[in-house]
XYZ file of C-alpha atoms in Angstrom:
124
model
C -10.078 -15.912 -4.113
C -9.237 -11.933 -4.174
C -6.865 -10.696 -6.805
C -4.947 -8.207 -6.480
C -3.008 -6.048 -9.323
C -0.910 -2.618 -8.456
C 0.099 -0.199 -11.315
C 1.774 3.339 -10.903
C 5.393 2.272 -10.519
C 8.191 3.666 -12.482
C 11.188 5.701 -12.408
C 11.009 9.275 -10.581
C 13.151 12.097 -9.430
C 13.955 12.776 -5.821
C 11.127 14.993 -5.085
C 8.468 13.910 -7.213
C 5.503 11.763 -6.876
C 3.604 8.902 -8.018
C 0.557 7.675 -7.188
C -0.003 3.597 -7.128
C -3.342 2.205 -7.134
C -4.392 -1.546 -6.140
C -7.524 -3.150 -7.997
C -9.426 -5.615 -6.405
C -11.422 -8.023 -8.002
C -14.255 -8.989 -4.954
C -17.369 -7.789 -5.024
C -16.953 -7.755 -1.009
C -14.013 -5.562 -1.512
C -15.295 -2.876 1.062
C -15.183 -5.324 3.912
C -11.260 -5.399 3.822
C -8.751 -3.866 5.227
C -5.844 -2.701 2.471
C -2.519 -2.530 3.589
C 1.008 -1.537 1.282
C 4.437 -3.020 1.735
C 7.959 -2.407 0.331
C 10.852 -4.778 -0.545
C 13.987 -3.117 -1.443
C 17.121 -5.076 -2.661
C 18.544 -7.259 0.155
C 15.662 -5.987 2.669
C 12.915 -7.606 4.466
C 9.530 -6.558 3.182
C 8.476 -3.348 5.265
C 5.390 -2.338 6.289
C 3.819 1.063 4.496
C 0.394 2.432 5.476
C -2.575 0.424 6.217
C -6.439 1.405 5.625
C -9.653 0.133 7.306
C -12.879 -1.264 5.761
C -14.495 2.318 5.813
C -11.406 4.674 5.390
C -12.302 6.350 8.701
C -9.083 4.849 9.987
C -5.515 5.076 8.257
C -1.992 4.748 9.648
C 1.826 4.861 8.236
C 5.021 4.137 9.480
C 7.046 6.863 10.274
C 9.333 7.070 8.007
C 6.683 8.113 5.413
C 4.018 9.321 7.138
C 4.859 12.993 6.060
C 4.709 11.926 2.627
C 2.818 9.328 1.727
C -1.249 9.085 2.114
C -3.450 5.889 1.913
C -6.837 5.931 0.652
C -9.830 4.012 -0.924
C -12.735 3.500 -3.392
C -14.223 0.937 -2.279
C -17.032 2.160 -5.127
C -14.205 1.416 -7.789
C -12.530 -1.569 -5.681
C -9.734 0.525 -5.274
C -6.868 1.389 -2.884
C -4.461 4.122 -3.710
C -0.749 5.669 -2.427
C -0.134 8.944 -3.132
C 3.665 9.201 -2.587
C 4.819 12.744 -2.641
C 8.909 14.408 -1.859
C 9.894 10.809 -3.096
C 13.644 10.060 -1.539
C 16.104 7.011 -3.235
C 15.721 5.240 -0.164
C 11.870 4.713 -1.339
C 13.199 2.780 -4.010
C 11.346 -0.829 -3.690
C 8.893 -3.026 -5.035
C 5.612 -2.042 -3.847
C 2.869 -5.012 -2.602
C -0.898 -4.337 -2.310
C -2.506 -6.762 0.303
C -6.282 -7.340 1.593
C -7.130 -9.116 4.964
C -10.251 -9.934 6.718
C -9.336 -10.095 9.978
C -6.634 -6.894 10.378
C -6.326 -5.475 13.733
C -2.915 -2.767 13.736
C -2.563 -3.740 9.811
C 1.412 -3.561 10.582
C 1.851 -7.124 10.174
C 2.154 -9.411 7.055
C 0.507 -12.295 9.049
C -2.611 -10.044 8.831
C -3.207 -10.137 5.493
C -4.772 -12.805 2.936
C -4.517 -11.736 -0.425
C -1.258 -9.708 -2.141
C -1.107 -8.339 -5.489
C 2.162 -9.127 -7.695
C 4.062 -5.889 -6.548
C 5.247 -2.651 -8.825
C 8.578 -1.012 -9.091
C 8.937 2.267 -7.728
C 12.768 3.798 -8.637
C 14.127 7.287 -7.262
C 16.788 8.646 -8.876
C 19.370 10.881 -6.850
């Protein structure tokens, strides 16, 4: 069993940034993939950005691309999203997940393990 916890969330302007970060417990941490997700209010939960084992290879959906970057620690067991010109429709709870067995990372299928999900609010 892999466990999962986010922290970073909390209340921001439009145009700031936070940064979350995902600790994982596994001492075979580096041989995930990491993905993040978003749920707003009345949404289905939306892909983020996804990271491979290494870190060589990261991707994000469009709509933050621009904004947002993925990255890891696999020394500190550690994922990270650096969210930067934050807009209110960012506004969601934010999910950490771990797979073994990712291949485009976009779905929720691929993932094992999620972590209890922080609050990210942008005020207009």
């Amino acid at each position: 069993q892999v466990q999962l916890v986010e922290s970073g969330g909390g209340l921001v302007q439009a145009g700031g940034s936070l940064r979350l970060s995902c600790a994982a417990s596994g001492r075979t941490f580096s041989r995930y993939a990491m993905g993040w997700f978003r749920q707003a209010p009345g949404k289905e939960r939306e892909f983020v950005a996804t990271i491979n084992w290494s870190g060589g290879r990261r991707y994000a959906t469009d709509s933050v691309k621009d904004r947002f970057t993925i990255s890891r620690s696999n020394a500190k067991n550690t994922v990270y999203l650096q969210m930067d010109r934050l807009k209110p429709e960012d506004t969601a709870v934010y999910y950490c997940a771990a797979g073994s067995s990712v291949r485009t990372g976009q779905a929720d299928s691929e993932y094992d393990y999620w972590g209890q999900g922080t609050q990210v609010t942008v005020s207009s």
